[in-house]
Amino acid sequence: MPGPSPGLRRALLGLWAGLGLGILGISAVALEPFWADLQPRVALVERGGSLWLNCSTNCPRPERGGLETSLRRNGTQRGLRWLARQLVDIREPETQPVCFFRCARRTLQARGLIRTFQRPDRVELAQLPPWQPVGENFTLSCRVPGAGPRASLTLTLLRSGQELIRRSFVGEPPRARGAMLTATVLARREDHRVNFSCLAELDLRPQGLGLFANSSAPRQLRTFAMPPLSPSLIAPRVLEVGSERPVTCTMDGLFPAPEAGVYLSLGDQRLYPNVTLDGDSLVATATATASAEQEGTKQLMCVVTLGGESREILENLTVYNAPWLDDLDCPRSWTWPEGPEQTLHCEARGNPEPSVHCARPDGGAVLALGLLGPVTRALAGTYRCTAVNGQGQAVKDVTLTVEYAPALDSIGCPEHITWLEGTEASLSCVAHGVPPPSVSCVRSGKEEVMEGLLHVAREHAGTYRCEAINARGSAAKNVAVTVEYGPSFEELGCPSNWTWVEGSGKLFSCEVDGKPEPRVECVGSEGASEGIVLPLVSSNSDPRNSMTPGNLSPGIYLCNATNRHGSTVKTVVVSAESPPQMDESSCPSHQTWLEGAEATALACSARGRPSPRVRCSREGAARLERLQVSREDAGTYRCVATNAHGTDSRTVTVGVEYRPVVAELAASPPSVRPGGNFTLTCRAEAWPPAQISWRAPPGALNLGLSSNNSTLSVAGAMGSHGGEYECAATNAHGRHARRITVRVAGPWLWVAVGGAAGGAALLAAGAGLAFYVQSTACKKGEYNVQEAESSGEAVCLNGAGGTPGAEGGAETPGTAESPADGEVFAIQLTSS
């Protein structure tokens, strides 16, 4: 049996070698597992610090390796199986660098963990209240921004160095940074002027680092207690001019009492007390001295302040000189309602008993003391009451107030008010009435009361209902508020760009917001429109030039709106557009195409802006899609131009012209003998109609042509009429010709003269020649007439006694004839 071929042997050897190397590789991997290592695997670095990482492998020849991390790098050192890289400005709370090597078509990886820590450099204790009431809670809030990791933080709130509350954040996520500790503390008396602080500790000793601690600045707390009751005031009710009496103000339950303040006064006169303390009690004593300038009723006031709070007490003290008008016996004011009868009393004290007289200081009305009388508003006013006895006199001013229901008139509360936008105004309706009425104005449909100064806006316009109320009744009135404002343009009412459509008769609408209604005028500033006034729809426009919309000039116009509160200007760009328009120049009503030319669209365009879209369609039947023009495309088309402003249409008649083709070239009669007549007819297809021309054989005389040259006639045919005739059809698009060969043969007289022998010989020779011609030149048989663009191959008509055709010609369909009289005549057609 033959052995394996050399090629097979080489394949087997390669297979065994590959298997052997694979087994060795598997053994090597089994004996030597490869790894990648990253040192340090876990590291804790202070935020902003740096760290060297060492990435190594035991792979003998690693293909490649690297260290992947998002941290900034400063330097790298590497060897065959290791690389070291310095990472700087480490700020992320936690990152995981990856060491990798490619070895034996495997990727070896080692992942590390780098965490940062930040010392508690800032420990902030929130501000404490300047004074804290005893028995109420206050909040201590400590904040340590950025420090971490939070799981290693402990915050402690301290009171006078003693631990108040402590909190650690064990269990927080490793990435968490910063911490806050808030506590609610009850204020005590013993906390007065005590310092509070916050201690932050970052314990990294379990990670091999240290304990980092920091404290906040101390905050001092001041506590106080003050009862809600007013102080007590011990003082005389009356005080004669020139005399002195002690005044005492006391208050209990004050803490800290030494920090309390006391203010004593009699009218405008400040009294400076002597203050004594007894535990939580305060006693302030001062001397009140009455002077003649203080005569009358004065207020004696005592105010005690502590911890930002105050308590006060007010009492009246009357300073008098004989005689004396006391407020109890002669009140300083009377208030009576208008209408009912009243009795006025004013009595004086003194010895002997004084007499009292009350009259207006200007010498007017006198009050009838002790008498009953009607009360009118005319009695209202201030009266001077004088008490006189032998010891002197006392004077006192008395005010009589007559109350009546409110009234709103057009002077104090007009029916119509006009404000100007942007100014400050108030809807203040003044009502007549005693006591002075309170007036409130509410906008119709709303509940909000209009109070104080308003920054006037146009939405404040409307109808308001104002109501005046006092103790004697009420009155109401509607007030219409109009807010006027200067002109302003809005894009919706007066667009910056306006398109005028020719023939539309449309005017530019420029609505302006303003009150009173502004007057608007738009004047051209650039281009063809300079100085021209743009007609406006607005009835309040004031164009200076008369201009119809038919001749509006596009360009840039400046629209100026004015009312009594100002003016404003807006630039308007006016452009002109027009509906489609087609005429004979842009879309001729008669168009001509050339058959065989590349098919194109009708030559129809339209004027108009925007540029109209023109579409043409054939009437009656759709035009077939062709690459070239066909005479079937002729017909009537309708072209429609369209744009955004309308349509226009035209009817177009399309004629298709084509180059001439001689469609028919024929002889009549088909057989002609010498001396006979024949006619050649040439018919051509062409548009425009072709001009027919003939080319006859040299020497052919007496040729007759029809009026349009379509027929050529010969009367009395002779030998000179034999040969090639060409009919050519010509128009503006080309020329086409066809040829026909006419052969005229005379009688074979030489056969009769030569005798039978010679005739037989001649006949034999002719027969041989005919056989030769038939067997050579006419082997192809009988052919039809060829067109001018055909191959031009000679066409032979074979038959009894037939003759070959002219060179390059083509015969008319049929066969040549051999007449009975022995004359031979043949007509052949050729093309060129």
mmCIF file with all atom_site columns, N, CA, C and O in Angstrom, residues 671-678 714-722 742-748 819 821-826:
data_model
loop_
_atom_site.group_PDB
_atom_site.id
_atom_site.type_symbol
_atom_site.label_atom_id
_atom_site.label_alt_id
_atom_site.label_comp_id
_atom_site.label_asym_id
_atom_site.label_entity_id
_atom_site.label_seq_id
_atom_site.pdbx_PDB_ins_code
_atom_site.Cartn_x
_atom_site.Cartn_y
_atom_site.Cartn_z
_atom_site.occupancy
_atom_site.B_iso_or_equiv
_atom_site.pdbx_formal_charge
_atom_site.auth_seq_id
_atom_site.auth_comp_id
_atom_site.auth_asym_id
_atom_site.auth_atom_id
_atom_site.pdbx_PDB_model_num
ATOM 1   N N  . SER A 1 671 ? -44.085 49.997 -65.068 1.00 0.00 ? 671 SER A N  1
ATOM 2   C CA . SER A 1 671 ? -43.271 49.558 -66.220 1.00 0.00 ? 671 SER A CA 1
ATOM 3   C C  . SER A 1 671 ? -43.383 50.593 -67.327 1.00 0.00 ? 671 SER A C  1
ATOM 4   O O  . SER A 1 671 ? -44.487 51.010 -67.705 1.00 0.00 ? 671 SER A O  1
ATOM 5   N N  . VAL A 1 672 ? -42.243 51.003 -67.857 1.00 0.00 ? 672 VAL A N  1
ATOM 6   C CA . VAL A 1 672 ? -42.203 52.041 -68.895 1.00 0.00 ? 672 VAL A CA 1
ATOM 7   C C  . VAL A 1 672 ? -41.281 51.569 -70.034 1.00 0.00 ? 672 VAL A C  1
ATOM 8   O O  . VAL A 1 672 ? -40.185 51.085 -69.758 1.00 0.00 ? 672 VAL A O  1
ATOM 9   N N  . ARG A 1 673 ? -41.753 51.738 -71.232 1.00 0.00 ? 673 ARG A N  1
ATOM 10  C CA . ARG A 1 673 ? -40.954 51.423 -72.408 1.00 0.00 ? 673 ARG A CA 1
ATOM 11  C C  . ARG A 1 673 ? -40.434 52.714 -73.006 1.00 0.00 ? 673 ARG A C  1
ATOM 12  O O  . ARG A 1 673 ? -40.964 53.785 -72.734 1.00 0.00 ? 673 ARG A O  1
ATOM 13  N N  . PRO A 1 674 ? -39.428 52.664 -73.821 1.00 0.00 ? 674 PRO A N  1
ATOM 14  C CA . PRO A 1 674 ? -38.931 53.879 -74.481 1.00 0.00 ? 674 PRO A CA 1
ATOM 15  C C  . PRO A 1 674 ? -40.057 54.572 -75.215 1.00 0.00 ? 674 PRO A C  1
ATOM 16  O O  . PRO A 1 674 ? -40.873 53.919 -75.879 1.00 0.00 ? 674 PRO A O  1
ATOM 17  N N  . GLY A 1 675 ? -40.087 55.853 -75.044 1.00 0.00 ? 675 GLY A N  1
ATOM 18  C CA . GLY A 1 675 ? -41.141 56.648 -75.649 1.00 0.00 ? 675 GLY A CA 1
ATOM 19  C C  . GLY A 1 675 ? -42.367 56.762 -74.787 1.00 0.00 ? 675 GLY A C  1
ATOM 20  O O  . GLY A 1 675 ? -43.254 57.569 -75.065 1.00 0.00 ? 675 GLY A O  1
ATOM 21  N N  . GLY A 1 676 ? -42.398 55.984 -73.709 1.00 0.00 ? 676 GLY A N  1
ATOM 22  C CA . GLY A 1 676 ? -43.552 56.055 -72.821 1.00 0.00 ? 676 GLY A CA 1
ATOM 23  C C  . GLY A 1 676 ? -43.420 57.171 -71.785 1.00 0.00 ? 676 GLY A C  1
ATOM 24  O O  . GLY A 1 676 ? -42.393 57.858 -71.703 1.00 0.00 ? 676 GLY A O  1
ATOM 25  N N  . ASN A 1 677 ? -44.419 57.335 -70.974 1.00 0.00 ? 677 ASN A N  1
ATOM 26  C CA . ASN A 1 677 ? -44.433 58.361 -69.923 1.00 0.00 ? 677 ASN A CA 1
ATOM 27  C C  . ASN A 1 677 ? -44.339 57.684 -68.557 1.00 0.00 ? 677 ASN A C  1
ATOM 28  O O  . ASN A 1 677 ? -44.864 56.594 -68.365 1.00 0.00 ? 677 ASN A O  1
ATOM 29  N N  . PHE A 1 678 ? -43.688 58.376 -67.619 1.00 0.00 ? 678 PHE A N  1
ATOM 30  C CA . PHE A 1 678 ? -43.691 57.889 -66.235 1.00 0.00 ? 678 PHE A CA 1
ATOM 31  C C  . PHE A 1 678 ? -43.654 59.073 -65.284 1.00 0.00 ? 678 PHE A C  1
ATOM 32  O O  . PHE A 1 678 ? -43.221 60.173 -65.660 1.00 0.00 ? 678 PHE A O  1
ATOM 33  N N  . VAL A 1 714 ? -42.126 62.614 -66.696 1.00 0.00 ? 714 VAL A N  1
ATOM 34  C CA . VAL A 1 714 ? -41.329 62.493 -67.938 1.00 0.00 ? 714 VAL A CA 1
ATOM 35  C C  . VAL A 1 714 ? -42.275 62.006 -69.030 1.00 0.00 ? 714 VAL A C  1
ATOM 36  O O  . VAL A 1 714 ? -42.971 60.991 -68.844 1.00 0.00 ? 714 VAL A O  1
ATOM 37  N N  . ALA A 1 715 ? -42.324 62.744 -70.142 1.00 0.00 ? 715 ALA A N  1
ATOM 38  C CA . ALA A 1 715 ? -43.122 62.350 -71.309 1.00 0.00 ? 715 ALA A CA 1
ATOM 39  C C  . ALA A 1 715 ? -42.169 61.955 -72.428 1.00 0.00 ? 715 ALA A C  1
ATOM 40  O O  . ALA A 1 715 ? -41.260 62.739 -72.784 1.00 0.00 ? 715 ALA A O  1
ATOM 41  N N  . GLY A 1 716 ? -42.356 60.799 -72.967 1.00 0.00 ? 716 GLY A N  1
ATOM 42  C CA . GLY A 1 716 ? -41.471 60.281 -74.033 1.00 0.00 ? 716 GLY A CA 1
ATOM 43  C C  . GLY A 1 716 ? -40.127 59.907 -73.492 1.00 0.00 ? 716 GLY A C  1
ATOM 44  O O  . GLY A 1 716 ? -39.125 60.580 -73.769 1.00 0.00 ? 716 GLY A O  1
ATOM 45  N N  . ALA A 1 717 ? -40.120 58.860 -72.683 1.00 0.00 ? 717 ALA A N  1
ATOM 46  C CA . ALA A 1 717 ? -38.883 58.452 -72.037 1.00 0.00 ? 717 ALA A CA 1
ATOM 47  C C  . ALA A 1 717 ? -37.869 57.988 -73.052 1.00 0.00 ? 717 ALA A C  1
ATOM 48  O O  . ALA A 1 717 ? -38.198 57.289 -74.018 1.00 0.00 ? 717 ALA A O  1
ATOM 49  N N  . MET A 1 718 ? -36.616 58.425 -72.843 1.00 0.00 ? 718 MET A N  1
ATOM 50  C CA . MET A 1 718 ? -35.495 58.045 -73.700 1.00 0.00 ? 718 MET A CA 1
ATOM 51  C C  . MET A 1 718 ? -34.413 57.436 -72.821 1.00 0.00 ? 718 MET A C  1
ATOM 52  O O  . MET A 1 718 ? -34.501 57.439 -71.599 1.00 0.00 ? 718 MET A O  1
ATOM 53  N N  . GLY A 1 719 ? -33.363 56.996 -73.498 1.00 0.00 ? 719 GLY A N  1
ATOM 54  C CA . GLY A 1 719 ? -32.271 56.398 -72.745 1.00 0.00 ? 719 GLY A CA 1
ATOM 55  C C  . GLY A 1 719 ? -31.632 57.360 -71.777 1.00 0.00 ? 719 GLY A C  1
ATOM 56  O O  . GLY A 1 719 ? -31.116 56.971 -70.724 1.00 0.00 ? 719 GLY A O  1
ATOM 57  N N  . SER A 1 720 ? -31.619 58.673 -72.159 1.00 0.00 ? 720 SER A N  1
ATOM 58  C CA . SER A 1 720 ? -31.003 59.657 -71.262 1.00 0.00 ? 720 SER A CA 1
ATOM 59  C C  . SER A 1 720 ? -31.766 59.831 -69.970 1.00 0.00 ? 720 SER A C  1
ATOM 60  O O  . SER A 1 720 ? -31.265 60.408 -69.003 1.00 0.00 ? 720 SER A O  1
ATOM 61  N N  . HIS A 1 721 ? -33.034 59.368 -69.949 1.00 0.00 ? 721 HIS A N  1
ATOM 62  C CA . HIS A 1 721 ? -33.812 59.464 -68.723 1.00 0.00 ? 721 HIS A CA 1
ATOM 63  C C  . HIS A 1 721 ? -33.510 58.330 -67.772 1.00 0.00 ? 721 HIS A C  1
ATOM 64  O O  . HIS A 1 721 ? -34.053 58.278 -66.664 1.00 0.00 ? 721 HIS A O  1
ATOM 65  N N  . GLY A 1 722 ? -32.727 57.380 -68.219 1.00 0.00 ? 722 GLY A N  1
ATOM 66  C CA . GLY A 1 722 ? -32.375 56.303 -67.313 1.00 0.00 ? 722 GLY A CA 1
ATOM 67  C C  . GLY A 1 722 ? -31.320 56.731 -66.319 1.00 0.00 ? 722 GLY A C  1
ATOM 68  O O  . GLY A 1 722 ? -30.482 57.582 -66.621 1.00 0.00 ? 722 GLY A O  1
ATOM 69  N N  . VAL A 1 742 ? -33.973 54.496 -62.472 1.00 0.00 ? 742 VAL A N  1
ATOM 70  C CA . VAL A 1 742 ? -34.793 54.249 -63.675 1.00 0.00 ? 742 VAL A CA 1
ATOM 71  C C  . VAL A 1 742 ? -33.870 53.780 -64.807 1.00 0.00 ? 742 VAL A C  1
ATOM 72  O O  . VAL A 1 742 ? -32.862 54.451 -65.103 1.00 0.00 ? 742 VAL A O  1
ATOM 73  N N  . ARG A 1 743 ? -34.183 52.619 -65.399 1.00 0.00 ? 743 ARG A N  1
ATOM 74  C CA . ARG A 1 743 ? -33.409 52.104 -66.530 1.00 0.00 ? 743 ARG A CA 1
ATOM 75  C C  . ARG A 1 743 ? -34.323 52.046 -67.751 1.00 0.00 ? 743 ARG A C  1
ATOM 76  O O  . ARG A 1 743 ? -35.383 51.450 -67.699 1.00 0.00 ? 743 ARG A O  1
ATOM 77  N N  . VAL A 1 744 ? -33.836 52.657 -68.811 1.00 0.00 ? 744 VAL A N  1
ATOM 78  C CA . VAL A 1 744 ? -34.582 52.650 -70.082 1.00 0.00 ? 744 VAL A CA 1
ATOM 79  C C  . VAL A 1 744 ? -33.749 51.875 -71.097 1.00 0.00 ? 744 VAL A C  1
ATOM 80  O O  . VAL A 1 744 ? -32.630 52.286 -71.429 1.00 0.00 ? 744 VAL A O  1
ATOM 81  N N  . ALA A 1 745 ? -34.266 50.677 -71.621 1.00 0.00 ? 745 ALA A N  1
ATOM 82  C CA . ALA A 1 745 ? -33.542 49.845 -72.605 1.00 0.00 ? 745 ALA A CA 1
ATOM 83  C C  . ALA A 1 745 ? -34.284 49.832 -73.930 1.00 0.00 ? 745 ALA A C  1
ATOM 84  O O  . ALA A 1 745 ? -35.497 49.601 -73.970 1.00 0.00 ? 745 ALA A O  1
ATOM 85  N N  . GLY A 1 746 ? -33.539 50.038 -75.073 1.00 0.00 ? 746 GLY A N  1
ATOM 86  C CA . GLY A 1 746 ? -34.157 50.059 -76.411 1.00 0.00 ? 746 GLY A CA 1
ATOM 87  C C  . GLY A 1 746 ? -34.421 48.649 -76.931 1.00 0.00 ? 746 GLY A C  1
ATOM 88  O O  . GLY A 1 746 ? -34.022 47.659 -76.330 1.00 0.00 ? 746 GLY A O  1
ATOM 89  N N  . PRO A 1 747 ? -35.048 48.415 -78.192 1.00 0.00 ? 747 PRO A N  1
ATOM 90  C CA . PRO A 1 747 ? -35.317 47.097 -78.793 1.00 0.00 ? 747 PRO A CA 1
ATOM 91  C C  . PRO A 1 747 ? -34.046 46.411 -79.238 1.00 0.00 ? 747 PRO A C  1
ATOM 92  O O  . PRO A 1 747 ? -33.074 47.077 -79.598 1.00 0.00 ? 747 PRO A O  1
ATOM 93  N N  . TRP A 1 748 ? -34.033 45.063 -79.152 1.00 0.00 ? 748 TRP A N  1
ATOM 94  C CA . TRP A 1 748 ? -32.829 44.302 -79.540 1.00 0.00 ? 748 TRP A CA 1
ATOM 95  C C  . TRP A 1 748 ? -32.828 44.055 -81.047 1.00 0.00 ? 748 TRP A C  1
ATOM 96  O O  . TRP A 1 748 ? -33.056 42.958 -81.575 1.00 0.00 ? 748 TRP A O  1
ATOM 97  N N  . PRO A 1 819 ? -40.993 42.591 -71.060 1.00 0.00 ? 819 PRO A N  1
ATOM 98  C CA . PRO A 1 819 ? -42.151 42.796 -71.925 1.00 0.00 ? 819 PRO A CA 1
ATOM 99  C C  . PRO A 1 819 ? -42.142 41.824 -73.097 1.00 0.00 ? 819 PRO A C  1
ATOM 100 O O  . PRO A 1 819 ? -41.108 41.305 -73.506 1.00 0.00 ? 819 PRO A O  1
ATOM 101 N N  . ASP A 1 821 ? -42.598 42.466 -76.327 1.00 0.00 ? 821 ASP A N  1
ATOM 102 C CA . ASP A 1 821 ? -41.947 42.932 -77.544 1.00 0.00 ? 821 ASP A CA 1
ATOM 103 C C  . ASP A 1 821 ? -40.441 42.829 -77.476 1.00 0.00 ? 821 ASP A C  1
ATOM 104 O O  . ASP A 1 821 ? -39.744 43.315 -78.345 1.00 0.00 ? 821 ASP A O  1
ATOM 105 N N  . GLY A 1 822 ? -39.932 42.300 -76.465 1.00 0.00 ? 822 GLY A N  1
ATOM 106 C CA . GLY A 1 822 ? -38.494 42.108 -76.336 1.00 0.00 ? 822 GLY A CA 1
ATOM 107 C C  . GLY A 1 822 ? -37.769 43.264 -75.732 1.00 0.00 ? 822 GLY A C  1
ATOM 108 O O  . GLY A 1 822 ? -36.580 43.153 -75.466 1.00 0.00 ? 822 GLY A O  1
ATOM 109 N N  . GLU A 1 823 ? -38.427 44.443 -75.438 1.00 0.00 ? 823 GLU A N  1
ATOM 110 C CA . GLU A 1 823 ? -37.745 45.559 -74.794 1.00 0.00 ? 823 GLU A CA 1
ATOM 111 C C  . GLU A 1 823 ? -37.705 45.322 -73.284 1.00 0.00 ? 823 GLU A C  1
ATOM 112 O O  . GLU A 1 823 ? -38.644 44.805 -72.702 1.00 0.00 ? 823 GLU A O  1
ATOM 113 N N  . VAL A 1 824 ? -36.620 45.673 -72.728 1.00 0.00 ? 824 VAL A N  1
ATOM 114 C CA . VAL A 1 824 ? -36.447 45.476 -71.286 1.00 0.00 ? 824 VAL A CA 1
ATOM 115 C C  . VAL A 1 824 ? -36.458 46.843 -70.596 1.00 0.00 ? 824 VAL A C  1
ATOM 116 O O  . VAL A 1 824 ? -35.691 47.737 -70.971 1.00 0.00 ? 824 VAL A O  1
ATOM 117 N N  . PHE A 1 825 ? -37.312 47.075 -69.553 1.00 0.00 ? 825 PHE A N  1
ATOM 118 C CA . PHE A 1 825 ? -37.363 48.325 -68.804 1.00 0.00 ? 825 PHE A CA 1
ATOM 119 C C  . PHE A 1 825 ? -37.487 47.987 -67.320 1.00 0.00 ? 825 PHE A C  1
ATOM 120 O O  . PHE A 1 825 ? -38.261 47.139 -66.934 1.00 0.00 ? 825 PHE A O  1
ATOM 121 N N  . ALA A 1 826 ? -36.648 48.560 -66.538 1.00 0.00 ? 826 ALA A N  1
ATOM 122 C CA . ALA A 1 826 ? -36.691 48.268 -65.091 1.00 0.00 ? 826 ALA A CA 1
ATOM 123 C C  . ALA A 1 826 ? -36.598 49.551 -64.295 1.00 0.00 ? 826 ALA A C  1
ATOM 124 O O  . ALA A 1 826 ? -35.888 50.480 -64.685 1.00 0.00 ? 826 ALA A O  1
#
